[in-house]
PDB file of C-alpha atoms in Angstrom:
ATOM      1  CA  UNK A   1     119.707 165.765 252.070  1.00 73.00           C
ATOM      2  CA  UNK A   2     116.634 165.924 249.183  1.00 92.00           C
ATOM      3  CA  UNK A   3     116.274 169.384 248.190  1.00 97.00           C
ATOM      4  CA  UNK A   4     112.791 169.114 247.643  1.00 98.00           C
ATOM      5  CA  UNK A   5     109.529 167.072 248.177  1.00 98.00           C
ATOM      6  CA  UNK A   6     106.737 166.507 245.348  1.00 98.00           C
ATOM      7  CA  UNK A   7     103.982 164.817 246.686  1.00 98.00           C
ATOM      8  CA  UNK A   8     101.210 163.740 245.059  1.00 98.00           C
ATOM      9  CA  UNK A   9      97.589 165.225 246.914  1.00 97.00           C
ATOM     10  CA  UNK A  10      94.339 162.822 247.171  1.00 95.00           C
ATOM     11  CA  UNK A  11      95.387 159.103 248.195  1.00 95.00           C
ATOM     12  CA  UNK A  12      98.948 160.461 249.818  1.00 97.00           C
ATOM     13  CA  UNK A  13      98.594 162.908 252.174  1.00 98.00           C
ATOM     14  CA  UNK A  14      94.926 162.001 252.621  1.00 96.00           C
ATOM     15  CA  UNK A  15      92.707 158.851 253.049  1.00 94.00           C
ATOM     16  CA  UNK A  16      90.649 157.058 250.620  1.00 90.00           C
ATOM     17  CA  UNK A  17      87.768 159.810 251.265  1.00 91.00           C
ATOM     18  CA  UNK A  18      90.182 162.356 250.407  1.00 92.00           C
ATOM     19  CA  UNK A  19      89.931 163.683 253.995  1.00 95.00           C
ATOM     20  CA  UNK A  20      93.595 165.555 254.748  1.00 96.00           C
ATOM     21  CA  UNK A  21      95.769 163.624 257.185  1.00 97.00           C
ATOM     22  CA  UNK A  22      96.704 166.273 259.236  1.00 97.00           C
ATOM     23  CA  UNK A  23      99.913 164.781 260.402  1.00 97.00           C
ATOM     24  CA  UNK A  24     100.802 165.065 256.378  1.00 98.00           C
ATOM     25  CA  UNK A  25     100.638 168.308 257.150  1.00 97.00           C
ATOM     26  CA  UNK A  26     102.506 168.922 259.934  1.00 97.00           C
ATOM     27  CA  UNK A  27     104.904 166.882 257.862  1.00 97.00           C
ATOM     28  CA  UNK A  28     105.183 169.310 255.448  1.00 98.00           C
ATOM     29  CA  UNK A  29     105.472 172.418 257.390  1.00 98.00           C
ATOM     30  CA  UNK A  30     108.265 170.258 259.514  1.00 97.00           C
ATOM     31  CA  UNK A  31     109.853 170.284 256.094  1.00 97.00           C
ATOM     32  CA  UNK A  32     109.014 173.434 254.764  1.00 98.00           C
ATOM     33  CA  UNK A  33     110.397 175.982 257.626  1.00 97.00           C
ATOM     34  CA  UNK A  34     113.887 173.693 257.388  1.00 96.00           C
ATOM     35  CA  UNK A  35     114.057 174.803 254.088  1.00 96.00           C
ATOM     36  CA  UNK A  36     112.888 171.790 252.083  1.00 97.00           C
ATOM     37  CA  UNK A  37     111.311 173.485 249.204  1.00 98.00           C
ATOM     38  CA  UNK A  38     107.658 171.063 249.042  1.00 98.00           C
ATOM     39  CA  UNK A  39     106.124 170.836 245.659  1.00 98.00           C
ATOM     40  CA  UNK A  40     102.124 169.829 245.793  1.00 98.00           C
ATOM     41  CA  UNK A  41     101.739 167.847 242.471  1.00 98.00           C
ATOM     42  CA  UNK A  42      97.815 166.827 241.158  1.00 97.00           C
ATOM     43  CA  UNK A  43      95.409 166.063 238.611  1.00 95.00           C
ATOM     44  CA  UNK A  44      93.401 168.714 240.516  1.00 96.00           C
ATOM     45  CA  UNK A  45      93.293 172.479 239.190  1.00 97.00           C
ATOM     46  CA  UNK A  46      95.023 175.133 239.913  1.00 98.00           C
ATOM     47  CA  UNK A  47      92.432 177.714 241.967  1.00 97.00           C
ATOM     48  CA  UNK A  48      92.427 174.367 244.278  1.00 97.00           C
ATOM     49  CA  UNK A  49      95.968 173.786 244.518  1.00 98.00           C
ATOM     50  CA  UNK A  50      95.880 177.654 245.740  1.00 98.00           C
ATOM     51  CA  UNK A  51      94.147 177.102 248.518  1.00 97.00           C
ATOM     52  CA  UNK A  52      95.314 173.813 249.919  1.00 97.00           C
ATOM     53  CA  UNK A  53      98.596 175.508 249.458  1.00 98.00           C
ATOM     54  CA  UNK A  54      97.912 178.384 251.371  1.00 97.00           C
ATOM     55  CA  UNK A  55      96.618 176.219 254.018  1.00 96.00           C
ATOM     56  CA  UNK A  56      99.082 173.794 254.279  1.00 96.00           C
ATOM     57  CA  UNK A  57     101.568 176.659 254.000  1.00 97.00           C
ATOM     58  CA  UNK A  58     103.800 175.952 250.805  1.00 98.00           C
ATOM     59  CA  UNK A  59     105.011 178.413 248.782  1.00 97.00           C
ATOM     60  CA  UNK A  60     102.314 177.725 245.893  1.00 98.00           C
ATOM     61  CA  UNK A  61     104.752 175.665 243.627  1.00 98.00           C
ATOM     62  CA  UNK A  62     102.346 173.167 241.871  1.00 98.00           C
ATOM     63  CA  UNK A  63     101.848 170.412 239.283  1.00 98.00           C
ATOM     64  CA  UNK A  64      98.117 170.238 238.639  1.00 98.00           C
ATOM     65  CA  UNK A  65      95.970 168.840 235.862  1.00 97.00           C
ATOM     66  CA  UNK A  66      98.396 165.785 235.547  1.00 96.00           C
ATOM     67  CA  UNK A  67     101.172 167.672 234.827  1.00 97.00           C
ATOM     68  CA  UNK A  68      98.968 169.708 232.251  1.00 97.00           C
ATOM     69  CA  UNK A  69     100.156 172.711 234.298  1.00 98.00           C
ATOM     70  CA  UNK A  70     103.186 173.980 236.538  1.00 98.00           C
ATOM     71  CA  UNK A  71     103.783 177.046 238.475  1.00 98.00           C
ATOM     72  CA  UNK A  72     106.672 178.146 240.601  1.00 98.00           C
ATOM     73  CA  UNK A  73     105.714 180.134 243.767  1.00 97.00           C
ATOM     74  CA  UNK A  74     101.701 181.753 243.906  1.00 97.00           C
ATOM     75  CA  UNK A  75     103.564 184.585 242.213  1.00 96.00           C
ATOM     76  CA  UNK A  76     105.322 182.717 238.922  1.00 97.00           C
ATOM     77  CA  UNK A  77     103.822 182.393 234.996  1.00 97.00           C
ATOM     78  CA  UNK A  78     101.448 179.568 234.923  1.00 98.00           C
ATOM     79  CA  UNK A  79     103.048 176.996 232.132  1.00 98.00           C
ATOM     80  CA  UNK A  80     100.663 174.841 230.407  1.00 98.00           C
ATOM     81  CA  UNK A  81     102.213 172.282 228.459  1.00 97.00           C
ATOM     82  CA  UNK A  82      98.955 170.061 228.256  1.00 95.00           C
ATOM     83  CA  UNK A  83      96.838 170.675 224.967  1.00 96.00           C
ATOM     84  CA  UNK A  84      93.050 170.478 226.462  1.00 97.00           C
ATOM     85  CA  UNK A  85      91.852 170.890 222.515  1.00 97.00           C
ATOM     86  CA  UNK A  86      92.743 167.557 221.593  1.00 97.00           C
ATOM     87  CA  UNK A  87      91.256 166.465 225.355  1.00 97.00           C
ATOM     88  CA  UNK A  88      87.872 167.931 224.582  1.00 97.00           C
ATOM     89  CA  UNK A  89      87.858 166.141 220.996  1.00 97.00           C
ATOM     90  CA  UNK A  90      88.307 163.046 222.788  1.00 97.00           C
ATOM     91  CA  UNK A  91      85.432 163.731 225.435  1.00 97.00           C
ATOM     92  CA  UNK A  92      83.334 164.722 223.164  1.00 97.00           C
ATOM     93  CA  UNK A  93      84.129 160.943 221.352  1.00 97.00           C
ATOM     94  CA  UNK A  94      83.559 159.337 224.132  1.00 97.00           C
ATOM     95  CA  UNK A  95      80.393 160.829 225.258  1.00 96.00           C
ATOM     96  CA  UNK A  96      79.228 159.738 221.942  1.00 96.00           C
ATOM     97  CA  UNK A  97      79.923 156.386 222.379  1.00 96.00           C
ATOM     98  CA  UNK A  98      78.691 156.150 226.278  1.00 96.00           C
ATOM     99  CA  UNK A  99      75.206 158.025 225.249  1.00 94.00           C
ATOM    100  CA  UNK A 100      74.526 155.556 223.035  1.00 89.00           C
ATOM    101  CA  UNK A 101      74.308 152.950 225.739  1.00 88.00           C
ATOM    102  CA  UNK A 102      72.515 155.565 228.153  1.00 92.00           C
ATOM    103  CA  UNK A 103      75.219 156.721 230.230  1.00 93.00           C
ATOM    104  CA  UNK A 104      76.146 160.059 230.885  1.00 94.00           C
ATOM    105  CA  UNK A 105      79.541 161.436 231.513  1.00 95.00           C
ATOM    106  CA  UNK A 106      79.895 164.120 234.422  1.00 95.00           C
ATOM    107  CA  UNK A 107      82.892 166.817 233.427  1.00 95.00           C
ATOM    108  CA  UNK A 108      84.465 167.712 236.739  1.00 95.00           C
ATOM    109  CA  UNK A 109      86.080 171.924 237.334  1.00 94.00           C
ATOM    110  CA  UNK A 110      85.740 172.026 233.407  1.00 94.00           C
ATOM    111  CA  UNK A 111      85.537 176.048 233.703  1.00 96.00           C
ATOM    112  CA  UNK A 112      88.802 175.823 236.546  1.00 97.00           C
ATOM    113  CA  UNK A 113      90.829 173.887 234.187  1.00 98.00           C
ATOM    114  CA  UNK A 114      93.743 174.681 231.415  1.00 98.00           C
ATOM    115  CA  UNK A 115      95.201 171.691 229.983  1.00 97.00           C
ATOM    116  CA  UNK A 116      93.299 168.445 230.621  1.00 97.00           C
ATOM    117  CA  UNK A 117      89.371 166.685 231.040  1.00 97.00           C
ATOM    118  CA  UNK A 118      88.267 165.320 234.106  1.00 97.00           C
ATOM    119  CA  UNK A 119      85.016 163.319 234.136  1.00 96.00           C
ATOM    120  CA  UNK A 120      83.337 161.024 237.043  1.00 95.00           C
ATOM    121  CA  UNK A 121      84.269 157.819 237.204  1.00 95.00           C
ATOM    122  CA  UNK A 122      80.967 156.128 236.149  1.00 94.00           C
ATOM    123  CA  UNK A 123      82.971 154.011 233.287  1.00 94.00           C
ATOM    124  CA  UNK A 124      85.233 151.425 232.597  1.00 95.00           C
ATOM    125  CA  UNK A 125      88.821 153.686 232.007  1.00 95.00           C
ATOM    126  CA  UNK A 126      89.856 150.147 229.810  1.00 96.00           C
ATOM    127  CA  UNK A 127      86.823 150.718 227.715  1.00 96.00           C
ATOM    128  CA  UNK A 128      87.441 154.223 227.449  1.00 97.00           C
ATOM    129  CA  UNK A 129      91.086 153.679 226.347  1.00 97.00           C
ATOM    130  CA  UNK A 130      89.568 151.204 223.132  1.00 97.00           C
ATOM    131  CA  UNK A 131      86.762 153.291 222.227  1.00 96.00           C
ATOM    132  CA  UNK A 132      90.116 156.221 221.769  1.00 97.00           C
ATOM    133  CA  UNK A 133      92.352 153.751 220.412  1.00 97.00           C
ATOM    134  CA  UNK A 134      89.532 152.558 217.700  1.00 96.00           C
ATOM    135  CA  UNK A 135      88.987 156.598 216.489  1.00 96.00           C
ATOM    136  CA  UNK A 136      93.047 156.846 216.630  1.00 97.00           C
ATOM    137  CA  UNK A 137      93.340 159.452 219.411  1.00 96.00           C
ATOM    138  CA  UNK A 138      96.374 158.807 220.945  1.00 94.00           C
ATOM    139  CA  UNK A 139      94.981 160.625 224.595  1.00 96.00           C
ATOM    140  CA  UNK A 140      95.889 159.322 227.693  1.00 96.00           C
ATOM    141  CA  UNK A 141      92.949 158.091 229.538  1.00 97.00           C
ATOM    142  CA  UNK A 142      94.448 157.968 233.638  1.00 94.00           C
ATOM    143  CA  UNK A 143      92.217 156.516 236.288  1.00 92.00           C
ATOM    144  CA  UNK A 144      93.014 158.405 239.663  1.00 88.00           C
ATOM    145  CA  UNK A 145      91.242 156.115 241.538  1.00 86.00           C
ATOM    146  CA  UNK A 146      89.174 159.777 241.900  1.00 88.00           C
ATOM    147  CA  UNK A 147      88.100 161.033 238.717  1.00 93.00           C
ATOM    148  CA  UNK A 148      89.160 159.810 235.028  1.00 96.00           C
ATOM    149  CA  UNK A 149      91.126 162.564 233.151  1.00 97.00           C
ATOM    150  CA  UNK A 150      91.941 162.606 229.486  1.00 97.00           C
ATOM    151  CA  UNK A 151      95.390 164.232 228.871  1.00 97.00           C
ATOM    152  CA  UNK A 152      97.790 165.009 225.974  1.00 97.00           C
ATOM    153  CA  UNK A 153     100.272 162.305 225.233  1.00 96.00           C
ATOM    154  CA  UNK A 154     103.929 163.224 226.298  1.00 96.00           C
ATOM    155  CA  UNK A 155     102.354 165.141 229.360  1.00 97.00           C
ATOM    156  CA  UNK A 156     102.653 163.771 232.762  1.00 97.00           C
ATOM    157  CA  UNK A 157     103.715 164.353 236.430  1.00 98.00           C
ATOM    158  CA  UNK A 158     107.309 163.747 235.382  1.00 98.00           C
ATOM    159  CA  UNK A 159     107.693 165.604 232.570  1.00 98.00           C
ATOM    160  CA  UNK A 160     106.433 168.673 234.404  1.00 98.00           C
ATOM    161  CA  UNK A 161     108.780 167.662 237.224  1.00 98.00           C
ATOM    162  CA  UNK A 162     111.560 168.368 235.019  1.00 98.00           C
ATOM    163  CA  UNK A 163     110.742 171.124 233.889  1.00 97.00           C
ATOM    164  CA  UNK A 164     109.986 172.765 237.297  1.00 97.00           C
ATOM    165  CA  UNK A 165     112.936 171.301 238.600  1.00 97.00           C
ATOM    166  CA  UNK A 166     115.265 173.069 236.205  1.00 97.00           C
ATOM    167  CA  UNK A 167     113.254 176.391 237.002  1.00 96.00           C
ATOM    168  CA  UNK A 168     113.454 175.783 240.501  1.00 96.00           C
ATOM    169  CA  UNK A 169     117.663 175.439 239.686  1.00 96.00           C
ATOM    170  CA  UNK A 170     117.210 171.873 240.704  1.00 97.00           C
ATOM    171  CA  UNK A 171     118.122 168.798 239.222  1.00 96.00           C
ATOM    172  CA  UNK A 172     115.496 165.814 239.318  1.00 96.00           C
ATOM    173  CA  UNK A 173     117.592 163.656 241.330  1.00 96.00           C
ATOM    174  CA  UNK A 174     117.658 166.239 243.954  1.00 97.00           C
ATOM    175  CA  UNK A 175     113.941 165.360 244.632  1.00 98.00           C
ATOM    176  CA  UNK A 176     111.544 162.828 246.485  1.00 98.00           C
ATOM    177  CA  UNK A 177     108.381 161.805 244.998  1.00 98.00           C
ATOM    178  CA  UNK A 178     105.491 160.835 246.801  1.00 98.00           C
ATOM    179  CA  UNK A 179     102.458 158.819 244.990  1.00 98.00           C
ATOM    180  CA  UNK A 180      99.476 156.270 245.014  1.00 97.00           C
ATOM    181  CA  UNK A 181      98.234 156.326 241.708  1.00 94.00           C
ATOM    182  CA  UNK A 182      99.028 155.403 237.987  1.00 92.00           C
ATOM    183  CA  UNK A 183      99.208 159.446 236.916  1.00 94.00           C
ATOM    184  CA  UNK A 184     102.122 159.203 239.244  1.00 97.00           C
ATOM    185  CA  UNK A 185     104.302 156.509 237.833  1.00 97.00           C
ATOM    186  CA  UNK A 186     106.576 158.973 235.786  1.00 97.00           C
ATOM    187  CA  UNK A 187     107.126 161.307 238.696  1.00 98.00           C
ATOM    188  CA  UNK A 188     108.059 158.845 240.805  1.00 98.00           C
ATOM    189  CA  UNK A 189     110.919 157.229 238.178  1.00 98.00           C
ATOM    190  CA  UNK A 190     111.830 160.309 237.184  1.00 97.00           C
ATOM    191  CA  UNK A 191     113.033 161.558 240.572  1.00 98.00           C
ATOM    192  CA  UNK A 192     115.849 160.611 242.675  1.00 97.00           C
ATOM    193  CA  UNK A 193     114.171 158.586 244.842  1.00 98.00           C
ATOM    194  CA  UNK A 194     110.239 157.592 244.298  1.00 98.00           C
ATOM    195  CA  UNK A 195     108.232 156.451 247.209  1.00 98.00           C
ATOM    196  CA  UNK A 196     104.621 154.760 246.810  1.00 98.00           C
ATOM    197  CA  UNK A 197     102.489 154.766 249.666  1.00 98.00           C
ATOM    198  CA  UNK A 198     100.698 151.332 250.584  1.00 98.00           C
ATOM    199  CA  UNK A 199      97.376 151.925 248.928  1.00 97.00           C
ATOM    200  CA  UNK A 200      99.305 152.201 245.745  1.00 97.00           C
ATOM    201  CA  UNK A 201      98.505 149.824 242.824  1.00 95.00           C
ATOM    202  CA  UNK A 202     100.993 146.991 241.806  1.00 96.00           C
ATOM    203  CA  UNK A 203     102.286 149.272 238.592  1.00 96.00           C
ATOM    204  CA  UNK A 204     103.017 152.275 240.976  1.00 97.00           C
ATOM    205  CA  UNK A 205     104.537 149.969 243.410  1.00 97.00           C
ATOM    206  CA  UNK A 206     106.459 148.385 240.735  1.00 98.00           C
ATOM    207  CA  UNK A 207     107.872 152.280 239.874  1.00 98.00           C
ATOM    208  CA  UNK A 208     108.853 153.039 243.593  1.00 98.00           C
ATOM    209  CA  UNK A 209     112.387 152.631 244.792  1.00 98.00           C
ATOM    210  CA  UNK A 210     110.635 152.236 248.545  1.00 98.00           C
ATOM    211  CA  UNK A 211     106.626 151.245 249.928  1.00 98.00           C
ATOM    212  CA  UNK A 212     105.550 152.514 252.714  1.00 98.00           C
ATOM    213  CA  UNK A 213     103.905 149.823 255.013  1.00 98.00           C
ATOM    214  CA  UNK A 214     101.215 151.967 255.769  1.00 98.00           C
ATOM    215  CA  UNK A 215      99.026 152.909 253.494  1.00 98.00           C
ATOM    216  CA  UNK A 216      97.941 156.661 252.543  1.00 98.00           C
ATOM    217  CA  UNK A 217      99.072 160.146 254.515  1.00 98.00           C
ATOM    218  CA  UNK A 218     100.531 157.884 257.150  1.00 98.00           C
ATOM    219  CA  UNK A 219     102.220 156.372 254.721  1.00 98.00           C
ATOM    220  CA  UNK A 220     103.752 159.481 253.455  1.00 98.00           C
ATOM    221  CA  UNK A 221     104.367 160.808 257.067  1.00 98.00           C
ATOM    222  CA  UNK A 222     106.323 156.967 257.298  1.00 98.00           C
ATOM    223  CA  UNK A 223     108.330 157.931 253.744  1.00 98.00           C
ATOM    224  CA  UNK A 224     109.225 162.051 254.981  1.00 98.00           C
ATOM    225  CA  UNK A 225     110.946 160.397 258.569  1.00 97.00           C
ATOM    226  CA  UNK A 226     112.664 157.953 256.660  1.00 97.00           C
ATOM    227  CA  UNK A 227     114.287 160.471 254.239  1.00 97.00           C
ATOM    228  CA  UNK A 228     114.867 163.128 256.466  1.00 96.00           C
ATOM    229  CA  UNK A 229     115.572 161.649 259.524  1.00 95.00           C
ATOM    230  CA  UNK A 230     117.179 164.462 260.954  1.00 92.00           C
ATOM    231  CA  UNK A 231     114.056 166.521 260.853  1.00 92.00           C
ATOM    232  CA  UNK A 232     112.073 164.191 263.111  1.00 90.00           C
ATOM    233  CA  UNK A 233     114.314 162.759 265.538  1.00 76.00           C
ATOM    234  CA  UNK A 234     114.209 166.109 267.649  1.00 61.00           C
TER     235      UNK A 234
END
């Protein structure tokens, strides 16, 4: 059986109004007391992750900010291998650029977060990506389908992944990933098997070793029975 679970938050185990799916949950607390260690992974920050942690009832192991951070248990160091300096230099270029044409951009949890930028998505993420490109910032602009976040190249979900997993005395292949979104294409190839739920776009899909035919947290409660069928057919 997978050792572990890392499953991405808004768009997986919720819907598309980032309301939770509260069979998700009971999901993950199916998995949880059988001793499936469950890994919460998000662009979201980390006094968030806390609390939907605590609520879902993990043990507080995160990914947040994009892999920007990782934490193992509520208890462990908080690692930050995302650079937000360089992030900020490329806001601040881009709110430049997007004032000059008379639109503002909207930093979202700026004084909650370590490693990356999050903005509202009130711009095109393809315009965004030029505008960086033309002032030779090599950031990574990712559309979440929620907010656009700027992060440090070389930092993702999967690279954070791997580096928890080898904390957590796992190997990657020992672990399902759950996703929707293009911030979770390297977690999802990186681990042993990578699921995308149906609302997924066509690169994450392309990514996934399995799709769920349904689409958001029932599509992850569709991807947990299939992979640990034991668990559910009690």
């Amino acid at each position: 059986m997978l050792k572990a679970l890392v499953t991405d938050v808004d768009g997986t185990i919720t819907d598309r109004r980032r309301r939770i799916n509260t069979a998700a949950i009971e999901a993950v607390r199916t998995l949880v007391d059988a001793g499936v260690r469950v890994v919460l992974a998000s662009g979201n920050t980390v006094c968030f992750m806390d609390g939907l942690c605590k609520m879902v009832g993990t043990d507080g192991t995160i990914i947040g900010e994009n892999g920007g951070v990782y934490r193992r248990g509520f208890s462990g160091p908080l690692h930050i291998p995302g650079d937000q300096k360089i992030c900020l230099e490329a806001f601040e270029v881009l709110n430049d650029h997007f004032a000059g044409r008379g639109v503002g951009l909207e930093l979202l949890s700026a004084q909650y977060r370590f490693a990356d930028v999050a903005f509202a998505r009130n711009i095109d993420p393809d315009e965004a990506r030029a505008v960086l490109r033309d002032h030779h910032l090599p950031i990574r602009v990712l559309d979440t389908g929620f907010a656009i976040h700027l992060q440090a190249p070389g930092v993702n979900k999967g690279t954070a992944m791997r580096e928890l997993a080898a904390d957590m005395g796992l190997s990657p292949g020992e672990m399902l990933a759950i996703g929707d979104s293009e911030n979770d294409i390297e977690m999802l190839r990186a681990a042993g098997i990578g699921v995308a739920v149906q609302n997924a776009p066509g690169p994450t899909r392309a990514a996934a070793d399995w799709v769920s035919e349904s689409a958001y947290g029932d599509g992850f409660v569709e991807a947990v029975k299939k992979y640990y069928p034991d668990l559910f057919s009690r």
